[in-house]
Amino acid sequence: MVSKAVNVKGLQETLGKLTKLNVDLKLALGAALLAAANDVAVKADTLVPFREGHLKASQAITHPNLGATNPSVKITYGGPSEPYALVQHERLDYAHPGGGQAKYLEEPFLEEINAWPSKFANRVEKEARRLVD
């Protein structure tokens, strides 16, 4: 499994604002992480190599453990066929006649985090306001 942790800088100011609103920060953070993962996953599904649809159908997203010190969300492909998913992701020389490409998960992930911290801070704020309403 390939894993990458990302630290979000500049989030403290947003969290301070939300504390004043009596928002459950862990819930807002978890909802924002899940929203970001869902956006990445939707984009990844448009890029995943397609032959019969098994790889695309194997996508899974874990929900954040809000009790953890560093909550995280995982997007995976392959399930028991994870080695196949990893090869399809990493091999730039493979042809995909049914559509899709290598780096199908990495590309949308990098696109998402390149817009951080402001994009993620906005997500946290949006989810917090939704929790208050």
CSV table of N, CA, C and O in Angstrom, one decimal:
chain,number,residue,atom,x,y,z
A,1,MET,N,0.8,-1.2,0.0
A,1,MET,CA,0.0,0.0,0.0
A,1,MET,C,0.9,1.2,0.0
A,1,MET,O,1.9,1.3,0.7
A,2,VAL,N,0.5,2.2,-0.8
A,2,VAL,CA,1.2,3.5,-0.8
A,2,VAL,C,0.5,4.4,0.1
A,2,VAL,O,-0.7,4.6,0.0
A,3,SER,N,1.2,5.1,1.0
A,3,SER,CA,0.6,6.0,1.9
A,3,SER,C,1.3,7.3,1.9
A,3,SER,O,2.6,7.4,1.8
A,4,LYS,N,0.6,8.4,2.0
A,4,LYS,CA,1.3,9.7,2.1
A,4,LYS,C,0.5,10.6,3.1
A,4,LYS,O,-0.7,10.7,3.0
A,5,ALA,N,1.2,11.1,4.1
A,5,ALA,CA,0.6,12.0,5.1
A,5,ALA,C,0.9,13.4,4.7
A,5,ALA,O,1.9,13.8,4.1
A,6,VAL,N,-0.1,14.3,4.9
A,6,VAL,CA,0.0,15.7,4.5
A,6,VAL,C,-0.4,16.5,5.8
A,6,VAL,O,-1.4,16.3,6.4
A,7,ASN,N,0.5,17.5,6.1
A,7,ASN,CA,0.2,18.4,7.2
A,7,ASN,C,-0.4,19.7,6.6
A,7,ASN,O,0.1,20.2,5.6
A,8,VAL,N,-1.4,20.2,7.2
A,8,VAL,CA,-2.0,21.4,6.8
A,8,VAL,C,-1.6,22.6,7.6
A,8,VAL,O,-1.8,22.6,8.8
A,9,LYS,N,-0.9,23.5,7.0
A,9,LYS,CA,-0.4,24.7,7.8
A,9,LYS,C,-1.5,25.8,7.6
A,9,LYS,O,-2.2,25.9,6.6
A,10,GLY,N,-1.6,26.7,8.6
A,10,GLY,CA,-2.5,27.8,8.5
A,10,GLY,C,-3.9,27.4,9.0
A,10,GLY,O,-4.8,28.2,8.9
A,11,LEU,N,-4.1,26.2,9.5
A,11,LEU,CA,-5.4,25.7,9.9
A,11,LEU,C,-5.7,26.3,11.3
A,11,LEU,O,-6.9,26.4,11.6
A,12,GLN,N,-4.7,26.6,12.1
A,12,GLN,CA,-5.0,27.0,13.4
A,12,GLN,C,-5.9,28.2,13.5
A,12,GLN,O,-6.7,28.3,14.4
A,13,GLU,N,-5.7,29.2,12.7
A,13,GLU,CA,-6.5,30.4,12.7
A,13,GLU,C,-8.0,30.0,12.4
A,13,GLU,O,-8.9,30.5,13.1
A,14,THR,N,-8.2,29.2,11.5
A,14,THR,CA,-9.6,28.7,11.2
A,14,THR,C,-10.2,28.0,12.3
A,14,THR,O,-11.3,28.2,12.7
A,15,LEU,N,-9.4,27.1,12.9
A,15,LEU,CA,-9.9,26.3,14.1
A,15,LEU,C,-10.2,27.3,15.3
A,15,LEU,O,-11.2,27.0,16.0
A,16,GLY,N,-9.4,28.3,15.4
A,16,GLY,CA,-9.7,29.3,16.5
A,16,GLY,C,-11.0,30.0,16.3
A,16,GLY,O,-11.8,30.2,17.2
A,17,LYS,N,-11.3,30.4,15.1
A,17,LYS,CA,-12.6,31.0,14.7
A,17,LYS,C,-13.8,30.1,15.0
A,17,LYS,O,-14.8,30.5,15.6
A,18,LEU,N,-13.6,28.8,14.7
A,18,LEU,CA,-14.6,27.8,14.9
A,18,LEU,C,-14.9,27.5,16.3
A,18,LEU,O,-16.0,27.2,16.7
A,19,THR,N,-13.8,27.5,17.1
A,19,THR,CA,-14.0,27.3,18.6
A,19,THR,C,-14.9,28.3,19.2
A,19,THR,O,-15.7,28.0,20.0
A,20,LYS,N,-14.8,29.6,18.7
A,20,LYS,CA,-15.7,30.6,19.2
A,20,LYS,C,-17.2,30.4,18.8
A,20,LYS,O,-18.1,30.9,19.5
A,21,LEU,N,-17.4,29.6,17.8
A,21,LEU,CA,-18.8,29.3,17.4
A,21,LEU,C,-19.3,28.0,18.1
A,21,LEU,O,-20.4,27.6,17.8
A,22,ASN,N,-18.5,27.5,19.0
A,22,ASN,CA,-18.9,26.3,19.8
A,22,ASN,C,-19.1,25.1,18.8
A,22,ASN,O,-20.0,24.3,19.0
A,23,VAL,N,-18.3,25.0,17.8
A,23,VAL,CA,-18.4,23.9,16.9
A,23,VAL,C,-17.5,22.7,17.3
A,23,VAL,O,-16.5,22.9,17.9
A,24,ASP,N,-18.0,21.5,17.2
A,24,ASP,CA,-17.2,20.3,17.5
A,24,ASP,C,-16.2,20.2,16.4
A,24,ASP,O,-16.4,19.8,15.2
A,25,LEU,N,-15.0,20.7,16.7
A,25,LEU,CA,-13.9,20.8,15.7
A,25,LEU,C,-13.5,19.4,15.2
A,25,LEU,O,-13.2,19.3,14.0
A,26,LYS,N,-13.5,18.4,16.0
A,26,LYS,CA,-13.2,17.0,15.4
A,26,LYS,C,-14.2,16.6,14.4
A,26,LYS,O,-13.8,16.0,13.4
A,27,LEU,N,-15.5,16.9,14.6
A,27,LEU,CA,-16.5,16.5,13.6
A,27,LEU,C,-16.3,17.3,12.3
A,27,LEU,O,-16.4,16.8,11.2
A,28,ALA,N,-16.0,18.6,12.5
A,28,ALA,CA,-15.8,19.5,11.3
A,28,ALA,C,-14.6,19.0,10.5
A,28,ALA,O,-14.6,19.0,9.3
A,29,LEU,N,-13.5,18.7,11.3
A,29,LEU,CA,-12.3,18.3,10.6
A,29,LEU,C,-12.5,16.9,9.9
A,29,LEU,O,-12.1,16.8,8.8
A,30,GLY,N,-13.2,16.0,10.6
A,30,GLY,CA,-13.5,14.7,9.9
A,30,GLY,C,-14.3,14.9,8.7
A,30,GLY,O,-14.1,14.2,7.7
A,31,ALA,N,-15.3,15.7,8.8
A,31,ALA,CA,-16.2,15.9,7.6
A,31,ALA,C,-15.4,16.6,6.5
A,31,ALA,O,-15.7,16.2,5.3
A,32,ALA,N,-14.5,17.5,6.8
A,32,ALA,CA,-13.7,18.1,5.7
A,32,ALA,C,-12.8,17.1,5.1
A,32,ALA,O,-12.6,17.1,3.9
A,33,LEU,N,-12.2,16.3,5.9
A,33,LEU,CA,-11.3,15.2,5.4
A,33,LEU,C,-12.0,14.3,4.5
A,33,LEU,O,-11.6,14.0,3.4
A,34,LEU,N,-13.2,13.9,4.9
A,34,LEU,CA,-14.0,13.0,4.1
A,34,LEU,C,-14.5,13.7,2.8
A,34,LEU,O,-14.5,13.1,1.7
A,35,ALA,N,-14.9,15.0,2.8
A,35,ALA,CA,-15.2,15.7,1.6
A,35,ALA,C,-14.1,15.8,0.7
A,35,ALA,O,-14.3,15.6,-0.6
A,36,ALA,N,-12.9,16.1,1.2
A,36,ALA,CA,-11.7,16.1,0.3
A,36,ALA,C,-11.4,14.8,-0.3
A,36,ALA,O,-11.2,14.7,-1.5
A,37,ALA,N,-11.5,13.7,0.5
A,37,ALA,CA,-11.3,12.4,-0.1
A,37,ALA,C,-12.4,12.0,-1.1
A,37,ALA,O,-12.0,11.4,-2.1
A,38,ASN,N,-13.6,12.4,-0.9
A,38,ASN,CA,-14.6,12.1,-1.9
A,38,ASN,C,-14.4,12.8,-3.2
A,38,ASN,O,-14.6,12.2,-4.3
A,39,ASP,N,-13.9,14.1,-3.1
A,39,ASP,CA,-13.6,14.8,-4.4
A,39,ASP,C,-12.4,14.1,-5.1
A,39,ASP,O,-12.5,14.0,-6.3
A,40,VAL,N,-11.4,13.7,-4.4
A,40,VAL,CA,-10.3,13.0,-5.0
A,40,VAL,C,-10.8,11.7,-5.6
A,40,VAL,O,-10.4,11.4,-6.7
A,41,ALA,N,-11.6,11.0,-4.9
A,41,ALA,CA,-12.1,9.7,-5.4
A,41,ALA,C,-12.9,9.8,-6.6
A,41,ALA,O,-12.8,9.0,-7.5
A,42,VAL,N,-13.7,10.8,-6.7
A,42,VAL,CA,-14.6,11.0,-7.9
A,42,VAL,C,-13.7,11.3,-9.1
A,42,VAL,O,-13.9,10.7,-10.2
A,43,LYS,N,-12.6,12.1,-8.9
A,43,LYS,CA,-11.7,12.4,-10.0
A,43,LYS,C,-10.9,11.2,-10.4
A,43,LYS,O,-10.6,10.9,-11.6
A,44,ALA,N,-10.5,10.4,-9.4
A,44,ALA,CA,-9.7,9.2,-9.6
A,44,ALA,C,-10.5,8.2,-10.4
A,44,ALA,O,-10.0,7.5,-11.3
A,45,ASP,N,-11.8,8.1,-10.1
A,45,ASP,CA,-12.6,7.2,-10.9
A,45,ASP,C,-12.7,7.5,-12.4
A,45,ASP,O,-13.0,6.6,-13.2
A,46,THR,N,-12.5,8.8,-12.7
A,46,THR,CA,-12.5,9.1,-14.2
A,46,THR,C,-11.2,8.8,-14.8
A,46,THR,O,-11.1,8.7,-16.0
A,47,LEU,N,-10.2,8.5,-14.0
A,47,LEU,CA,-8.8,8.2,-14.6
A,47,LEU,C,-8.4,6.8,-14.4
A,47,LEU,O,-7.4,6.3,-15.0
A,48,VAL,N,-9.1,6.0,-13.6
A,48,VAL,CA,-8.7,4.6,-13.3
A,48,VAL,C,-8.8,3.8,-14.6
A,48,VAL,O,-9.7,4.0,-15.4
A,49,PRO,N,-7.8,3.0,-14.8
A,49,PRO,CA,-7.8,2.1,-16.1
A,49,PRO,C,-9.1,1.3,-16.1
A,49,PRO,O,-9.5,0.7,-15.1
A,50,PHE,N,-9.6,1.1,-17.3
A,50,PHE,CA,-10.9,0.4,-17.4
A,50,PHE,C,-10.7,-0.7,-18.4
A,50,PHE,O,-10.3,-0.5,-19.6
A,51,ARG,N,-11.0,-1.9,-18.0
A,51,ARG,CA,-11.1,-3.0,-18.9
A,51,ARG,C,-12.5,-3.6,-18.8
A,51,ARG,O,-13.3,-3.7,-19.7
A,52,GLU,N,-12.8,-4.1,-17.5
A,52,GLU,CA,-14.1,-4.7,-17.3
A,52,GLU,C,-14.8,-4.0,-16.1
A,52,GLU,O,-15.9,-4.3,-15.8
A,53,GLY,N,-14.1,-3.0,-15.5
A,53,GLY,CA,-14.7,-2.2,-14.4
A,53,GLY,C,-14.4,-2.7,-13.0
A,53,GLY,O,-14.8,-2.1,-12.0
A,54,HIS,N,-13.6,-3.8,-12.9
A,54,HIS,CA,-13.4,-4.4,-11.6
A,54,HIS,C,-12.5,-3.5,-10.7
A,54,HIS,O,-12.8,-3.3,-9.5
A,55,LEU,N,-11.5,-2.9,-11.3
A,55,LEU,CA,-10.6,-2.0,-10.6
A,55,LEU,C,-11.4,-0.8,-10.1
A,55,LEU,O,-11.3,-0.4,-8.9
A,56,LYS,N,-12.2,-0.2,-10.9
A,56,LYS,CA,-13.0,1.0,-10.5
A,56,LYS,C,-14.0,0.6,-9.4
A,56,LYS,O,-14.1,1.4,-8.5
A,57,ALA,N,-14.6,-0.5,-9.5
A,57,ALA,CA,-15.5,-1.0,-8.5
A,57,ALA,C,-14.9,-1.3,-7.2
A,57,ALA,O,-15.6,-1.4,-6.2
A,58,SER,N,-13.6,-1.5,-7.2
A,58,SER,CA,-12.9,-1.8,-5.9
A,58,SER,C,-12.6,-0.7,-5.0
A,58,SER,O,-12.0,-0.8,-4.0
A,59,GLN,N,-12.8,0.6,-5.5
A,59,GLN,CA,-12.5,1.7,-4.7
A,59,GLN,C,-13.2,1.7,-3.4
A,59,GLN,O,-14.3,1.4,-3.2
A,60,ALA,N,-12.4,2.1,-2.3
A,60,ALA,CA,-12.9,2.1,-1.0
A,60,ALA,C,-12.4,3.4,-0.3
A,60,ALA,O,-11.2,3.8,-0.5
A,61,ILE,N,-13.2,4.0,0.5
A,61,ILE,CA,-12.8,5.2,1.3
A,61,ILE,C,-13.0,4.9,2.8
A,61,ILE,O,-14.2,4.5,3.1
A,62,THR,N,-12.0,5.0,3.6
A,62,THR,CA,-12.2,4.8,5.0
A,62,THR,C,-12.6,6.2,5.6
A,62,THR,O,-12.2,7.2,5.2
A,63,HIS,N,-13.5,6.1,6.6
A,63,HIS,CA,-13.9,7.3,7.3
A,63,HIS,C,-12.8,7.6,8.4
A,63,HIS,O,-12.2,6.7,8.9
A,64,PRO,N,-12.7,8.9,8.7
A,64,PRO,CA,-11.7,9.3,9.7
A,64,PRO,C,-12.0,8.8,11.1
A,64,PRO,O,-13.2,8.8,11.5
A,65,ASN,N,-11.0,8.4,11.8
A,65,ASN,CA,-11.1,8.0,13.2
A,65,ASN,C,-11.0,9.3,14.0
A,65,ASN,O,-9.9,9.8,14.2
A,66,LEU,N,-12.1,9.9,14.5
A,66,LEU,CA,-12.0,11.2,15.1
A,66,LEU,C,-11.4,11.1,16.5
A,66,LEU,O,-11.0,12.1,17.1
A,67,GLY,N,-11.2,9.9,17.0
A,67,GLY,CA,-10.5,9.8,18.3
A,67,GLY,C,-9.0,9.7,18.2
A,67,GLY,O,-8.3,9.8,19.2
A,68,ALA,N,-8.5,9.6,17.0
A,68,ALA,CA,-7.1,9.5,16.7
A,68,ALA,C,-6.4,10.9,16.9
A,68,ALA,O,-7.0,11.9,16.7
A,69,THR,N,-5.1,10.8,17.2
A,69,THR,CA,-4.4,12.1,17.4
A,69,THR,C,-4.3,12.8,16.0
A,69,THR,O,-4.4,14.0,15.9
A,70,ASN,N,-4.1,12.0,15.0
A,70,ASN,CA,-4.0,12.5,13.6
A,70,ASN,C,-5.0,11.8,12.7
A,70,ASN,O,-4.7,10.8,12.1
A,71,PRO,N,-6.2,12.3,12.7
A,71,PRO,CA,-7.3,11.6,11.9
A,71,PRO,C,-6.9,11.5,10.4
A,71,PRO,O,-6.2,12.5,10.0
A,72,SER,N,-7.2,10.5,9.8
A,72,SER,CA,-6.8,10.4,8.4
A,72,SER,C,-8.0,9.7,7.6
A,72,SER,O,-8.8,9.0,8.2
A,73,VAL,N,-7.9,9.8,6.3
A,73,VAL,CA,-8.8,9.1,5.4
A,73,VAL,C,-8.0,8.4,4.4
A,73,VAL,O,-7.0,8.9,3.9
A,74,LYS,N,-8.4,7.2,4.0
A,74,LYS,CA,-7.7,6.5,3.0
A,74,LYS,C,-8.6,6.2,1.8
A,74,LYS,O,-9.8,5.8,2.0
A,75,ILE,N,-8.0,6.3,0.6
A,75,ILE,CA,-8.7,5.9,-0.6
A,75,ILE,C,-7.9,4.7,-1.1
A,75,ILE,O,-6.7,4.9,-1.4
A,76,THR,N,-8.5,3.6,-1.4
A,76,THR,CA,-7.8,2.5,-1.9
A,76,THR,C,-8.5,1.9,-3.1
A,76,THR,O,-9.7,2.1,-3.3
A,77,TYR,N,-7.7,1.2,-3.9
A,77,TYR,CA,-8.2,0.4,-5.0
A,77,TYR,C,-7.7,-1.0,-4.9
A,77,TYR,O,-6.6,-1.2,-4.4
A,78,GLY,N,-8.4,-2.0,-5.4
A,78,GLY,CA,-7.9,-3.3,-5.5
A,78,GLY,C,-8.5,-4.3,-4.6
A,78,GLY,O,-8.6,-5.5,-4.9
A,79,GLY,N,-8.7,-3.9,-3.3
A,79,GLY,CA,-9.1,-4.9,-2.3
A,79,GLY,C,-8.1,-6.0,-2.3
A,79,GLY,O,-6.9,-5.8,-2.1
A,80,PRO,N,-8.6,-7.3,-2.4
A,80,PRO,CA,-7.7,-8.4,-2.4
A,80,PRO,C,-6.7,-8.4,-3.6
A,80,PRO,O,-5.7,-9.0,-3.6
A,81,SER,N,-7.0,-7.6,-4.6
A,81,SER,CA,-6.2,-7.5,-5.8
A,81,SER,C,-5.3,-6.3,-5.7
A,81,SER,O,-5.0,-5.7,-6.8
A,82,GLU,N,-5.0,-5.9,-4.5
A,82,GLU,CA,-4.2,-4.6,-4.4
A,82,GLU,C,-2.9,-4.6,-5.2
A,82,GLU,O,-2.5,-3.6,-5.8
A,83,PRO,N,-2.2,-5.8,-5.3
A,83,PRO,CA,-0.9,-5.8,-6.1
A,83,PRO,C,-1.2,-5.4,-7.6
A,83,PRO,O,-0.5,-4.6,-8.2
A,84,TYR,N,-2.4,-5.8,-8.1
A,84,TYR,CA,-2.8,-5.5,-9.5
A,84,TYR,C,-3.0,-4.0,-9.6
A,84,TYR,O,-2.6,-3.3,-10.5
A,85,ALA,N,-3.8,-3.4,-8.6
A,85,ALA,CA,-4.1,-2.0,-8.6
A,85,ALA,C,-2.8,-1.2,-8.5
A,85,ALA,O,-2.7,-0.2,-9.2
A,86,LEU,N,-1.9,-1.6,-7.7
A,86,LEU,CA,-0.6,-0.9,-7.6
A,86,LEU,C,0.2,-0.9,-8.9
A,86,LEU,O,0.7,0.2,-9.3
A,87,VAL,N,0.3,-2.0,-9.5
A,87,VAL,CA,1.0,-2.1,-10.8
A,87,VAL,C,0.3,-1.2,-11.9
A,87,VAL,O,1.0,-0.4,-12.6
A,88,GLN,N,-1.0,-1.2,-11.9
A,88,GLN,CA,-1.7,-0.3,-12.9
A,88,GLN,C,-1.5,1.1,-12.5
A,88,GLN,O,-1.4,2.0,-13.4
A,89,HIS,N,-1.3,1.4,-11.3
A,89,HIS,CA,-1.1,2.8,-10.9
A,89,HIS,C,0.3,3.3,-11.2
A,89,HIS,O,0.5,4.4,-11.6
A,90,GLU,N,1.3,2.4,-11.0
A,90,GLU,CA,2.7,2.8,-11.1
A,90,GLU,C,3.3,2.6,-12.4
A,90,GLU,O,4.2,3.4,-12.8
A,91,ARG,N,2.9,1.7,-13.2
A,91,ARG,CA,3.5,1.4,-14.5
A,91,ARG,C,3.1,2.4,-15.6
A,91,ARG,O,2.0,2.4,-16.2
A,92,LEU,N,4.0,3.4,-15.9
A,92,LEU,CA,3.7,4.4,-16.8
A,92,LEU,C,3.8,3.9,-18.3
A,92,LEU,O,3.3,4.5,-19.2
A,93,ASP,N,4.4,2.7,-18.4
A,93,ASP,CA,4.5,2.2,-19.8
A,93,ASP,C,3.3,1.3,-20.2
A,93,ASP,O,3.3,0.9,-21.4
A,94,TYR,N,2.4,1.1,-19.4
A,94,TYR,CA,1.2,0.3,-19.7
A,94,TYR,C,0.3,1.1,-20.6
A,94,TYR,O,0.0,2.2,-20.4
A,95,ALA,N,-0.2,0.4,-21.6
A,95,ALA,CA,-1.3,1.0,-22.4
A,95,ALA,C,-2.6,0.6,-21.8
A,95,ALA,O,-2.8,-0.5,-21.2
A,96,HIS,N,-3.6,1.5,-21.9
A,96,HIS,CA,-4.9,1.3,-21.4
A,96,HIS,C,-5.9,1.5,-22.5
A,96,HIS,O,-6.6,2.6,-22.6
A,97,PRO,N,-6.1,0.5,-23.3
A,97,PRO,CA,-7.0,0.6,-24.5
A,97,PRO,C,-8.4,0.9,-24.1
A,97,PRO,O,-9.2,1.5,-24.9
A,98,GLY,N,-8.9,0.5,-22.9
A,98,GLY,CA,-10.2,0.8,-22.5
A,98,GLY,C,-10.4,2.1,-21.8
A,98,GLY,O,-11.5,2.5,-21.4
A,99,GLY,N,-9.3,2.9,-21.7
A,99,GLY,CA,-9.4,4.2,-21.1
A,99,GLY,C,-8.7,4.2,-19.8
A,99,GLY,O,-8.4,3.1,-19.2
A,100,GLY,N,-8.4,5.3,-19.2
A,100,GLY,CA,-7.7,5.5,-18.0
A,100,GLY,C,-6.2,5.7,-18.1
A,100,GLY,O,-5.7,5.8,-19.3
A,101,GLN,N,-5.5,5.7,-17.0
A,101,GLN,CA,-4.1,6.0,-17.0
A,101,GLN,C,-3.5,5.5,-15.8
A,101,GLN,O,-4.1,5.2,-14.8
A,102,ALA,N,-2.1,5.6,-15.8
A,102,ALA,CA,-1.4,5.3,-14.6
A,102,ALA,C,-1.5,6.6,-13.7
A,102,ALA,O,-2.0,7.6,-14.2
A,103,LYS,N,-1.1,6.5,-12.4
A,103,LYS,CA,-1.2,7.6,-11.5
A,103,LYS,C,-2.6,8.1,-11.3
A,103,LYS,O,-2.9,9.3,-11.1
A,104,TYR,N,-3.6,7.2,-11.5
A,104,TYR,CA,-5.0,7.6,-11.4
A,104,TYR,C,-5.5,8.1,-10.1
A,104,TYR,O,-6.4,8.9,-10.0
A,105,LEU,N,-4.8,7.8,-9.0
A,105,LEU,CA,-5.1,8.3,-7.7
A,105,LEU,C,-4.2,9.4,-7.3
A,105,LEU,O,-4.6,10.4,-6.7
A,106,GLU,N,-3.0,9.3,-7.6
A,106,GLU,CA,-2.0,10.3,-7.2
A,106,GLU,C,-2.2,11.6,-7.9
A,106,GLU,O,-2.1,12.7,-7.2
A,107,GLU,N,-2.6,11.6,-9.1
A,107,GLU,CA,-2.8,12.9,-9.8
A,107,GLU,C,-3.9,13.8,-9.2
A,107,GLU,O,-3.7,14.9,-8.9
A,108,PRO,N,-5.1,13.2,-8.9
A,108,PRO,CA,-6.2,14.0,-8.3
A,108,PRO,C,-5.8,14.4,-6.8
A,108,PRO,O,-6.2,15.4,-6.3
A,109,PHE,N,-5.0,13.5,-6.1
A,109,PHE,CA,-4.6,13.8,-4.8
A,109,PHE,C,-3.7,15.0,-4.8
A,109,PHE,O,-3.8,15.9,-4.0
A,110,LEU,N,-2.7,15.0,-5.6
A,110,LEU,CA,-1.8,16.1,-5.7
A,110,LEU,C,-2.5,17.4,-6.1
A,110,LEU,O,-2.2,18.5,-5.6
A,111,GLU,N,-3.5,17.3,-7.0
A,111,GLU,CA,-4.3,18.5,-7.4
A,111,GLU,C,-5.0,19.0,-6.1
A,111,GLU,O,-5.0,20.2,-5.9
A,112,GLU,N,-5.5,18.2,-5.3
A,112,GLU,CA,-6.2,18.6,-4.1
A,112,GLU,C,-5.3,19.3,-3.1
A,112,GLU,O,-5.6,20.3,-2.6
A,113,ILE,N,-4.2,18.6,-2.8
A,113,ILE,CA,-3.3,19.2,-1.8
A,113,ILE,C,-2.5,20.4,-2.3
A,113,ILE,O,-2.1,21.2,-1.4
A,114,ASN,N,-2.3,20.6,-3.6
A,114,ASN,CA,-1.6,21.8,-4.1
A,114,ASN,C,-2.4,23.0,-3.8
A,114,ASN,O,-1.9,24.1,-3.8
A,115,ALA,N,-3.7,22.9,-3.6
A,115,ALA,CA,-4.6,24.0,-3.3
A,115,ALA,C,-4.7,24.3,-1.8
A,115,ALA,O,-5.4,25.2,-1.3
A,116,TRP,N,-4.0,23.5,-1.0
A,116,TRP,CA,-4.0,23.7,0.5
A,116,TRP,C,-3.0,24.7,0.9
A,116,TRP,O,-2.1,25.0,0.1
A,117,PRO,N,-3.1,25.4,2.0
A,117,PRO,CA,-4.0,25.2,3.1
A,117,PRO,C,-5.4,25.9,2.9
A,117,PRO,O,-6.3,25.5,3.6
A,118,SER,N,-5.5,26.9,2.1
A,118,SER,CA,-6.7,27.6,2.0
A,118,SER,C,-7.9,26.8,1.6
A,118,SER,O,-9.0,26.9,2.2
A,119,LYS,N,-7.8,25.9,0.7
A,119,LYS,CA,-8.9,25.0,0.2
A,119,LYS,C,-9.4,24.2,1.4
A,119,LYS,O,-10.6,24.0,1.6
A,120,PHE,N,-8.4,23.6,2.1
A,120,PHE,CA,-8.9,22.7,3.2
A,120,PHE,C,-9.5,23.5,4.3
A,120,PHE,O,-10.4,23.1,5.0
A,121,ALA,N,-8.9,24.7,4.6
A,121,ALA,CA,-9.4,25.5,5.7
A,121,ALA,C,-10.9,25.9,5.3
A,121,ALA,O,-11.7,25.9,6.2
A,122,ASN,N,-11.1,26.2,4.1
A,122,ASN,CA,-12.5,26.5,3.6
A,122,ASN,C,-13.4,25.3,3.8
A,122,ASN,O,-14.6,25.5,4.1
A,123,ARG,N,-12.9,24.1,3.5
A,123,ARG,CA,-13.7,22.9,3.7
A,123,ARG,C,-14.1,22.8,5.2
A,123,ARG,O,-15.2,22.5,5.5
A,124,VAL,N,-13.1,23.0,6.1
A,124,VAL,CA,-13.4,22.8,7.5
A,124,VAL,C,-14.4,23.8,7.9
A,124,VAL,O,-15.4,23.5,8.6
A,125,GLU,N,-14.3,25.1,7.5
A,125,GLU,CA,-15.2,26.1,7.8
A,125,GLU,C,-16.6,25.8,7.3
A,125,GLU,O,-17.6,26.0,8.0
A,126,LYS,N,-16.7,25.3,6.1
A,126,LYS,CA,-18.0,25.0,5.5
A,126,LYS,C,-18.7,23.9,6.3
A,126,LYS,O,-19.9,24.0,6.6
A,127,GLU,N,-17.9,22.8,6.6
A,127,GLU,CA,-18.5,21.7,7.3
A,127,GLU,C,-18.9,22.1,8.7
A,127,GLU,O,-19.9,21.7,9.2
A,128,ALA,N,-18.1,23.0,9.4
A,128,ALA,CA,-18.4,23.5,10.7
A,128,ALA,C,-19.7,24.3,10.7
A,128,ALA,O,-20.6,24.1,11.5
A,129,ARG,N,-19.9,25.1,9.7
A,129,ARG,CA,-21.1,25.9,9.6
A,129,ARG,C,-22.3,25.0,9.3
A,129,ARG,O,-23.4,25.3,9.8
A,130,ARG,N,-22.1,24.0,8.6
A,130,ARG,CA,-23.2,23.0,8.3
A,130,ARG,C,-23.6,22.3,9.6
A,130,ARG,O,-24.7,22.1,9.8
A,131,LEU,N,-22.6,22.0,10.5
A,131,LEU,CA,-22.9,21.4,11.7
A,131,LEU,C,-23.6,22.3,12.7
A,131,LEU,O,-24.4,21.9,13.5
A,132,VAL,N,-23.4,23.6,12.6
A,132,VAL,CA,-24.0,24.6,13.5
A,132,VAL,C,-25.5,24.9,13.0
A,132,VAL,O,-26.3,25.1,13.8
A,133,ASP,N,-25.7,24.9,11.7
A,133,ASP,CA,-27.0,25.2,11.2
A,133,ASP,C,-28.0,24.1,11.5
A,133,ASP,O,-28.0,23.1,11.8
